[in-house]
Short mmCIF file of C-alpha atoms and ligand atoms in Angstrom, two decimals:
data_model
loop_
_atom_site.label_atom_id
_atom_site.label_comp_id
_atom_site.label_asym_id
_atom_site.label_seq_id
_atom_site.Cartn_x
_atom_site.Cartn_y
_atom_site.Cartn_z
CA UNK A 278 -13.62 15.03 2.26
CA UNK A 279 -11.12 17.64 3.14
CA UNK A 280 -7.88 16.26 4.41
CA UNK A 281 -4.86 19.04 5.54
CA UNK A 282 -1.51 18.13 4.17
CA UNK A 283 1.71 17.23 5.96
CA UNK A 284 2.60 20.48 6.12
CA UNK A 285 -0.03 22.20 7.81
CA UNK A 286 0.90 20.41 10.80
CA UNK A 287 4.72 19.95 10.36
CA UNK A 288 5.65 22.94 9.37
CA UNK A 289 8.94 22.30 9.34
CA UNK A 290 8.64 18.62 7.39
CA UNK A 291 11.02 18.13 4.15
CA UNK A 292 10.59 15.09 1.87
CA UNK A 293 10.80 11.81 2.80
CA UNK A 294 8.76 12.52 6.02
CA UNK A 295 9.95 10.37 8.04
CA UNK A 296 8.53 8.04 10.74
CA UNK A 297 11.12 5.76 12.58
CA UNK A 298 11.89 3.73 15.55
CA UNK A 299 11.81 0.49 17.19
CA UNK A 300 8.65 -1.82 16.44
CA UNK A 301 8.38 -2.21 20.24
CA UNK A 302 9.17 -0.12 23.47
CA UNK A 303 11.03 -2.40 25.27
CA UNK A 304 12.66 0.00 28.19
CA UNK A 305 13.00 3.62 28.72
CA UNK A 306 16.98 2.89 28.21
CA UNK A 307 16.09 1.23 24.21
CA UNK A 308 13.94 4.40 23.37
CA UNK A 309 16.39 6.65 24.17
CA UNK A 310 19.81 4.94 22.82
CA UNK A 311 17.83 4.52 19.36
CA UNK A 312 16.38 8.37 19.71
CA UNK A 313 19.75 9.78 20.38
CA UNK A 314 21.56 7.67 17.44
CA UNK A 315 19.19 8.51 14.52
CA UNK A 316 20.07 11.58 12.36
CA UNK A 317 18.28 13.83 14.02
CA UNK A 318 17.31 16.53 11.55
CA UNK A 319 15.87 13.70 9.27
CA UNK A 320 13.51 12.47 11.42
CA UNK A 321 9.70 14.06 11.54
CA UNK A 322 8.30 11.05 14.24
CA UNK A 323 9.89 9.09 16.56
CA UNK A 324 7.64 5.23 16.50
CA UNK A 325 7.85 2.71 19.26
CA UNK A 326 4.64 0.05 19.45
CA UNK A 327 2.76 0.03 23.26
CA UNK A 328 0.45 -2.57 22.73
CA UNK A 329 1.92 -5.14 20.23
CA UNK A 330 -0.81 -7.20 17.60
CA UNK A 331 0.85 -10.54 17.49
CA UNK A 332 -0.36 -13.36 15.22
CA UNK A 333 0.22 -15.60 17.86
CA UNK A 334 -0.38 -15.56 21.62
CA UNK A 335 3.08 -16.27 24.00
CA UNK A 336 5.19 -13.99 22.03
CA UNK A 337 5.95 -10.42 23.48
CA UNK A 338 2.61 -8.34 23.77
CA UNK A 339 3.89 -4.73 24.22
CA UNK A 340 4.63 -3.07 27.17
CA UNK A 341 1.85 -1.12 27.44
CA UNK A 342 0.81 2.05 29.73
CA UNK A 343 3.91 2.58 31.35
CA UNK A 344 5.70 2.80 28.20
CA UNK A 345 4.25 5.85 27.47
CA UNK A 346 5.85 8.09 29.99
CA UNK A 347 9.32 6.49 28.37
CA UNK A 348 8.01 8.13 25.03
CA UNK A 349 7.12 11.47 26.65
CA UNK A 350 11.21 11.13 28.17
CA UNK A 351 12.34 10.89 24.37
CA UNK A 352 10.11 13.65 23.50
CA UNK A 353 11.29 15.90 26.57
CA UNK A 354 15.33 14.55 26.22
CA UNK A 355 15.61 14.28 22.17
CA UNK A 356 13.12 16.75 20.93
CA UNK A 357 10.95 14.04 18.40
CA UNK A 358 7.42 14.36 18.78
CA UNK A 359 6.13 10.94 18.99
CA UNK A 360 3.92 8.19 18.43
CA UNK A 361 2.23 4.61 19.36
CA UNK A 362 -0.25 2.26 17.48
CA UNK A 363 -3.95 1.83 19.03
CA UNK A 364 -6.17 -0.71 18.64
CA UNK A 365 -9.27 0.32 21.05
CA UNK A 366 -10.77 3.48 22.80
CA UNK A 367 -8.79 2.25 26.23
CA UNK A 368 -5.18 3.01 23.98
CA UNK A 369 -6.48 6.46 22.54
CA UNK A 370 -7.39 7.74 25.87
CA UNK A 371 -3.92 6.82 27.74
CA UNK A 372 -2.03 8.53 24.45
CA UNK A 373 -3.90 11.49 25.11
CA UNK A 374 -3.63 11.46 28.42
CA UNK A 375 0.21 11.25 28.10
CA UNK A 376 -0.04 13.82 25.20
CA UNK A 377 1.49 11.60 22.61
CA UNK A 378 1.91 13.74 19.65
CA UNK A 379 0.50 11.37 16.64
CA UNK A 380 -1.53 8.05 17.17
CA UNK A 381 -1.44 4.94 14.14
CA UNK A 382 -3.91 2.37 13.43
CA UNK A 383 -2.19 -0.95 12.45
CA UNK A 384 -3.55 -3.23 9.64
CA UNK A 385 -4.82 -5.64 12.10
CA UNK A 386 -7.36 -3.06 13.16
CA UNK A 387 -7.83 -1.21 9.60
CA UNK A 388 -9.71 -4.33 8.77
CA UNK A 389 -12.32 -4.49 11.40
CA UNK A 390 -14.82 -1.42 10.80
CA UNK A 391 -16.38 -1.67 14.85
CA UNK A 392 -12.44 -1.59 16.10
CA UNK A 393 -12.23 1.96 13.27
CA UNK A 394 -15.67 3.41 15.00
CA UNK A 395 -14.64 2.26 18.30
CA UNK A 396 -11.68 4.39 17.94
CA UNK A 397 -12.58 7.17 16.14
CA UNK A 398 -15.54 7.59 18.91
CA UNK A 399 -12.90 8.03 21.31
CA UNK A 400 -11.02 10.73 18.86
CA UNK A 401 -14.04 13.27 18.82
CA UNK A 402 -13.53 16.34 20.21
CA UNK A 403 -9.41 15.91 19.54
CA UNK A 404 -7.31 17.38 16.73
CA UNK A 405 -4.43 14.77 16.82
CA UNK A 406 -3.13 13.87 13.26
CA UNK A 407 -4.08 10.24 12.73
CA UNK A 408 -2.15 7.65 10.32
CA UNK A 409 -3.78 4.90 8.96
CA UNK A 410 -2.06 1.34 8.38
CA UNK A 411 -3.51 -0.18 4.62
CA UNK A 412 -5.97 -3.45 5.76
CA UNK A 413 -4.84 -6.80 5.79
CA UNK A 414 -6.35 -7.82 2.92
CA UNK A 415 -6.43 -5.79 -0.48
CA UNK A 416 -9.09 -3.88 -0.24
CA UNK A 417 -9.14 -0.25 -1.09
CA UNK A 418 -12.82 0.86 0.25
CA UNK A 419 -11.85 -0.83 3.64
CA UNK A 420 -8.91 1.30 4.03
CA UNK A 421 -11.10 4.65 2.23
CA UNK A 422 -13.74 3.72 4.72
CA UNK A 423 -10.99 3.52 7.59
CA UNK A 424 -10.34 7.20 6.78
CA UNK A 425 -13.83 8.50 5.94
CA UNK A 426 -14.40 7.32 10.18
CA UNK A 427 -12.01 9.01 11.66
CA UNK A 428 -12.50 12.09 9.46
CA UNK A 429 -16.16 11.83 10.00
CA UNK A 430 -15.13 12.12 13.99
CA UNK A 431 -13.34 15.66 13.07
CA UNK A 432 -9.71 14.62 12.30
CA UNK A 433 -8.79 16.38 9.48
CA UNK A 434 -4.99 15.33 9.74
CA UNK A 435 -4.85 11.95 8.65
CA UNK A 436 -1.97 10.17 7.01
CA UNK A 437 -2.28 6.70 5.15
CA UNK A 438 0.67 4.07 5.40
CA UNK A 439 1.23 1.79 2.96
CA UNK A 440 2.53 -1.48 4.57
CA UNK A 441 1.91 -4.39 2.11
CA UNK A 442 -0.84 -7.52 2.27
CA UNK A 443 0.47 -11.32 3.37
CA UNK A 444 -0.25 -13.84 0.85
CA UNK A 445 -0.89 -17.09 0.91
CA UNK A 446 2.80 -18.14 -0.99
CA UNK A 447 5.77 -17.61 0.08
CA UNK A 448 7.56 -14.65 -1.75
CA UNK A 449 10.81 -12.08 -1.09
CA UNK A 450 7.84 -10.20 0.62
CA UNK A 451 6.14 -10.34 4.05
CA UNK A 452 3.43 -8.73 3.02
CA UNK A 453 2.91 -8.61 -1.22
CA UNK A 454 3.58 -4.40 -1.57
CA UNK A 455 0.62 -4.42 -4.53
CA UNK A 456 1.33 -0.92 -5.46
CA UNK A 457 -1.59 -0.85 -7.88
CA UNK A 458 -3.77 -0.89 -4.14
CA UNK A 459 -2.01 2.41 -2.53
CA UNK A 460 -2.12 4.37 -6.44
CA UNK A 461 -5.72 3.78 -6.28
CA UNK A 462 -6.22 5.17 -2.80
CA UNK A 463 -4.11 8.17 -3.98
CA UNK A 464 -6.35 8.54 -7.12
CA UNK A 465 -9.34 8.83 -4.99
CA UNK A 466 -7.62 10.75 -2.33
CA UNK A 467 -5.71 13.13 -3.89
CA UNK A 468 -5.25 14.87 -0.91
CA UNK A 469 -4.05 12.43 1.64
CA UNK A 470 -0.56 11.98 2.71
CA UNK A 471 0.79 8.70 2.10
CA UNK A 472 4.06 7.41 3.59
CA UNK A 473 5.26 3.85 2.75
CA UNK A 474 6.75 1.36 5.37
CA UNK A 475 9.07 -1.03 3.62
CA UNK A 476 9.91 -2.90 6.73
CA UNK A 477 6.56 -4.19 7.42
CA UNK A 478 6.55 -5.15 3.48
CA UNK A 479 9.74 -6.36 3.23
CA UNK A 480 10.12 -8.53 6.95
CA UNK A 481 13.80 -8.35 6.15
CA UNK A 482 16.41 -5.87 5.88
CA UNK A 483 18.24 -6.27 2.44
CA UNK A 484 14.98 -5.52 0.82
CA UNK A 485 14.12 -2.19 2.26
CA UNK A 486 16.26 0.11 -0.12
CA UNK A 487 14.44 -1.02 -3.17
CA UNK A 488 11.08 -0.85 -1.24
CA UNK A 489 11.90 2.87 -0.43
CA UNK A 490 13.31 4.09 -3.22
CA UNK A 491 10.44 2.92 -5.10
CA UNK A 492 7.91 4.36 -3.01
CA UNK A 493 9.76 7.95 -3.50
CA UNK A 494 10.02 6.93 -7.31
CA UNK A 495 5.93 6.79 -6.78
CA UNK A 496 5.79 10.04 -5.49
CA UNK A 497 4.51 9.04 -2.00
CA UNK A 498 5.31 11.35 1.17
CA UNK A 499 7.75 9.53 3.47
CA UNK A 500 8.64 6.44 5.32
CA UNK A 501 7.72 4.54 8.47
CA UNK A 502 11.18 2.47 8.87
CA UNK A 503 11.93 0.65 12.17
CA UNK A 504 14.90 0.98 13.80
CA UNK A 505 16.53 -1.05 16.70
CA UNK A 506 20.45 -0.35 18.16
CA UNK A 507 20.43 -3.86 18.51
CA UNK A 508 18.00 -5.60 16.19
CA UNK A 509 18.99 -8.87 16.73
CA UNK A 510 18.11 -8.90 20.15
CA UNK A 511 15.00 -6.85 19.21
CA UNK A 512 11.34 -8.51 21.46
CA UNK A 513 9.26 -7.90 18.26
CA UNK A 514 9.71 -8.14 14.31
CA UNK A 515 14.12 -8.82 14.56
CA UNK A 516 14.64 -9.57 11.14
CA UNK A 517 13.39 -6.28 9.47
CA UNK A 518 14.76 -3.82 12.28
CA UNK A 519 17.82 -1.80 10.97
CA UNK A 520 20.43 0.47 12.73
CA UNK A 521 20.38 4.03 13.33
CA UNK A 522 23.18 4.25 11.22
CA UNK A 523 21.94 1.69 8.57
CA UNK A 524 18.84 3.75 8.34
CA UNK A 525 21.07 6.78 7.83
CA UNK A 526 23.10 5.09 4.99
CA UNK A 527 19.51 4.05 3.18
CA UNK A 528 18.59 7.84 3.37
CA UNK A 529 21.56 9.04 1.83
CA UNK A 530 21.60 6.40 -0.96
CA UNK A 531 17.86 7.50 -1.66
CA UNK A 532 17.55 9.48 -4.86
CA UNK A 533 14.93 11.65 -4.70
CA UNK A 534 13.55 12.87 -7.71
CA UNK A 535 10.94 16.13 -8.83
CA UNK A 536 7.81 15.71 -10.00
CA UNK A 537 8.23 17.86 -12.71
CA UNK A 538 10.19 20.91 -14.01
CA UNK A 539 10.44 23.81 -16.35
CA UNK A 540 12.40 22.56 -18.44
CA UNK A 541 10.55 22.83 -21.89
CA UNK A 542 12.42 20.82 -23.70
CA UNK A 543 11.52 18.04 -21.32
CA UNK A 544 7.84 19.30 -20.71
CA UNK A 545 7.77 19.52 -24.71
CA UNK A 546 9.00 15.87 -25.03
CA UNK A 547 7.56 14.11 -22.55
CA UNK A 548 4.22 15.60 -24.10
CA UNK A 549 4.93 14.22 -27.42
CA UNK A 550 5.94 10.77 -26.02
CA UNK A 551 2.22 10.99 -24.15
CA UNK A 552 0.79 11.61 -27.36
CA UNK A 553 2.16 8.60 -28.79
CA UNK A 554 0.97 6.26 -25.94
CA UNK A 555 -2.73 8.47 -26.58
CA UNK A 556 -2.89 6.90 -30.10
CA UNK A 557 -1.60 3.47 -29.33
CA UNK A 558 -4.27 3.27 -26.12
CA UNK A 559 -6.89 4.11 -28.69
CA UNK A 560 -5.70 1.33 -31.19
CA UNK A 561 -5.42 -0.92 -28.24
CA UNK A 562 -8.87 -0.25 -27.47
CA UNK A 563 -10.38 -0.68 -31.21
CA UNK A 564 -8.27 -3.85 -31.23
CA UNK A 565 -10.10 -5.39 -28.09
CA UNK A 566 -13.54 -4.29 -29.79
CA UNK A 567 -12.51 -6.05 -32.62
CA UNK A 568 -11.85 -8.73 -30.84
CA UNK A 569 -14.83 -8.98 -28.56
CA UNK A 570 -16.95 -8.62 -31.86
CA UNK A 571 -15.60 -12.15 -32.64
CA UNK A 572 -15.85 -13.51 -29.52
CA UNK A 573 -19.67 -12.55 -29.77
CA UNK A 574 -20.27 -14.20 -33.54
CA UNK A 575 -18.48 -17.35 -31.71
CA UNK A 576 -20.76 -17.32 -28.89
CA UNK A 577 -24.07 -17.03 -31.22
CA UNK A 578 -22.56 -19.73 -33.26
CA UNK A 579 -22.01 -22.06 -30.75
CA UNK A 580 -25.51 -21.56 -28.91
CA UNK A 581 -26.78 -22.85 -32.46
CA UNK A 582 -24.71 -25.85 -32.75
CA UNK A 583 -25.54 -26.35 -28.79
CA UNK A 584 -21.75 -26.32 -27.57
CA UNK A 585 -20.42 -25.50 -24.06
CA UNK A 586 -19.04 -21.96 -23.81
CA UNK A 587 -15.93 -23.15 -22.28
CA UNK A 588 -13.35 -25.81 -24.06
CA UNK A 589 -10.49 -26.31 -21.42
CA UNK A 590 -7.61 -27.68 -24.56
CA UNK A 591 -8.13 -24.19 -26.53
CA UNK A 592 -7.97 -21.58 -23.41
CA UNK A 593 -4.80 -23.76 -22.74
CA UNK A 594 -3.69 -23.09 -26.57
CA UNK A 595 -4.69 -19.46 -26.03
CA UNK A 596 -2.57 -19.24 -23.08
CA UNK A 597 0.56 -21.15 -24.12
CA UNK A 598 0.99 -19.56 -28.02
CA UNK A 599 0.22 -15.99 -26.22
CA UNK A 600 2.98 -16.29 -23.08
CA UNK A 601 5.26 -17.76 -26.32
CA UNK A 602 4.82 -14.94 -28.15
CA UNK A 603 5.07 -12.36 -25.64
CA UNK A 604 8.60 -14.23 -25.26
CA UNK A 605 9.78 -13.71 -28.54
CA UNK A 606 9.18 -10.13 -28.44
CA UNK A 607 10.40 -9.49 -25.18
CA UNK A 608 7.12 -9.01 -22.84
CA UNK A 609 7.16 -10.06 -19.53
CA UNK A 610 5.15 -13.56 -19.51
CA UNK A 611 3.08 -12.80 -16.22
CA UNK A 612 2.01 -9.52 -17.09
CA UNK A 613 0.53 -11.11 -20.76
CA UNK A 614 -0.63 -13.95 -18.93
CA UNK A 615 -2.73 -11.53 -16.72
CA UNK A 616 -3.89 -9.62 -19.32
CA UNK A 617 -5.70 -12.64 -21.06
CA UNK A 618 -6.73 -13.78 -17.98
CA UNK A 619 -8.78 -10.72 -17.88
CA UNK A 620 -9.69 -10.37 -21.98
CA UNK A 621 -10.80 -14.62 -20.99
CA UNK A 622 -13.14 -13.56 -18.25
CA UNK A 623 -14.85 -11.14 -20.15
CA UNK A 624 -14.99 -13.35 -23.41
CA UNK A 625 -16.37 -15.88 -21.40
CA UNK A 626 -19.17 -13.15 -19.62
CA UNK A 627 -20.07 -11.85 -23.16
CA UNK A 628 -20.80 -15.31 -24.52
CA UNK A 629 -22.61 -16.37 -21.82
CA UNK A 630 -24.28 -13.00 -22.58
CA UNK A 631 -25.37 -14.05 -26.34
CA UNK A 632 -26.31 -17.01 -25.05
CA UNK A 633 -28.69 -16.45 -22.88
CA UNK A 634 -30.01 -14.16 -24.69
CA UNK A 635 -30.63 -16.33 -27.93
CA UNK A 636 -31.85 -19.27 -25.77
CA UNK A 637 -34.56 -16.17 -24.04
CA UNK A 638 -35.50 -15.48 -27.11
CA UNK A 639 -36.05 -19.77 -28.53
CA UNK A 640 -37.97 -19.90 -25.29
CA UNK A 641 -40.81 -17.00 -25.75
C1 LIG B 240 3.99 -2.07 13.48
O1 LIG B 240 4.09 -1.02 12.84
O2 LIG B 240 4.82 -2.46 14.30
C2 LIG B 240 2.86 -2.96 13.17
C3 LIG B 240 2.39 -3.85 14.02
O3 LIG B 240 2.42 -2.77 11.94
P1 LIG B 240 1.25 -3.42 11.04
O4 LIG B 240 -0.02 -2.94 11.61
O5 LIG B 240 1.56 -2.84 9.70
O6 LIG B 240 1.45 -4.92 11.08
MN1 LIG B 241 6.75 -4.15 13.64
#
């Protein structure tokens, strides 16, 4: 799949690209008091929603269709180009109509593969750049397969946004950011843009630095941030809305750093540091075979003496002496405590293995 960078089709974009405005369009006077108070030169899209997805019916739907002549007045007065989520064929064909410059699918849609056909259906024939909201839920091929429709309808300018994945527990987050889930999609996508939007993630505003600077610290392309001149009074998503001049104070306190240099005293270290990690991920590796080895004489031995597979008192052992010791030497408990999660799973799948094996073999 051949996917054109940022570049190709804003030429003039410099890192973070940047994709900000109000969650909603609430007037024609609210697009352009936010338009004209952003820093202009560090904005690449100007965002305001048409047609809002709310969780819950009775809250403030969007203004829809007429709302897009207010974003071709910010276009004509201000000079962003712009753009609006859409969730059907019915939204893509008024956007084009009104020539908006860049259309977004929102998670709510990302999920539902007949709502990413329906609208990529209505994109063939077009060349307008595409961004594409992560799913709901955590689920990398849904949000690949989000991307392999419209590109198999001829966009080639498609952009993936990171915005997080509600859980069921309530954390600092809206929506759980699960990095691992966007590095993945980069890994198989080399080639797509991705921008992160830490105000859909975060649902508040005193989280969104961190958000951001991380996501530059992860090498992604830019930011969708929203941005109200009056977010408390905001119609849609209050709480995470910032200022035009907040939003200018969290792009000047970004620190944006290379991905590499020519520095060869760096390069030379760096590579010997890598080296290091090489040998320990192969003792790791031997360690775990070891390991499994034992788990597999266990398994054989306990088919013989005809006990279960599972005994609840020594996983708990297993798990309390390991988080303990990961404590004493300074390891972060959840991160051991998900790593023998996994080595329990697969201990448990390998002697379940032997065992049916063995008892195969009693019964022919
Ligand atoms: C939005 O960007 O306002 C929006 C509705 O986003 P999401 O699809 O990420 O919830
Ligand atoms: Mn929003």
């Amino acid at each position: 799949m051949h996917l054109s960078d940022i570049s190709s089709f804003f030429p003039d974009h410099h890192k973070p690209f940047l994709v900000t405005g109000p969650c909603s369009a609430e007037s024609e006077e609210q697009l352009l008091t936010i338009a004209s108070e952003l820093p202009k030169e560090k904005v690449s899209l100007f965002r305001a929603g048409i047609w809002k997805p709310r969780t819950r019916p009775g809250t403030f739907e969007g203004m829809g269709v007429d709302a897009l002549k207010w974003l071709q007045t910010v276009r004509q007065e201000v000079g962003f180009r712009v753009t609006c989520e859409v969730a059907n064929a019915e939204h893509v064909e008024a956007c084009l109509k009104h020539e908006i410059d860049v259309l977004w699918i929102g998670a709510r849609s990302t999920v539902n593969p007949f709502t990413v056909q329906e609208i990529a259906d209505a994109l063939r024939g077009t060349q307008i750049p595409v961004m594409i909201k992560n799913p709901v839920n955590p689920d990398v091929n849904l949000w690949m397969g989000a991307i392999e429709r419209i590109h198999a309808a001829g966009i080639e300018q498609i952009v993936a946004i990171h915005r997080g994945f509600p859980g069921f527990e309530k954390t600092r987050y809206r929506n759980e950011p699960m990095w691992e889930i966007p590095i993945e999609l980069n890994r198989l996508l080399p080639d797509s843009p991705l921008l992160c939007d830490p105000s859909h993630i975060c649902g508040n505003r005193s989280g969104l630095q961190a958000v951001a600077q991380k996501a530059m610290d992860l090498n992604f392309d830019g930011l969708m941030i929203e941005t109200h001149h009056e977010p408390d009074k905001a119609l849609s998503d209050k709480h995470q809305q910032i200022t035009p001049s907040a939003l200018a104070e969290l792009l000047n306190d970004l620190i944006l750093r290379q991905t590499s240099t020519d520095n060869e005293l760096f390069n030379l270290t760096l590579e010997e540091l890598r080296d290091q990690i090489d040998k320990k991920d192969n003792r790791l590796l031997k360690l775990f075979k070891e390991r499994m080895d034992l788990v597999e004489k266990i398994g054989a031995y306990k088919f013989d003496n005809n006990i279960t597979i599972l005994q609840p008192e020594r996983w708990n052992d297993i798990i309390t002496t390991r988080i303990d010791w990961a404590e004493q030497i300074e390891l972060m408990p959840d991160f051991i405590l998900q790593i023998f999660q996994q080595i329990h799973q697969e201990s448990i799948r390998k002697q379940t293995e032997v065992m049916n094996s063995k008892s195969e073999r009693v019964e022919s």
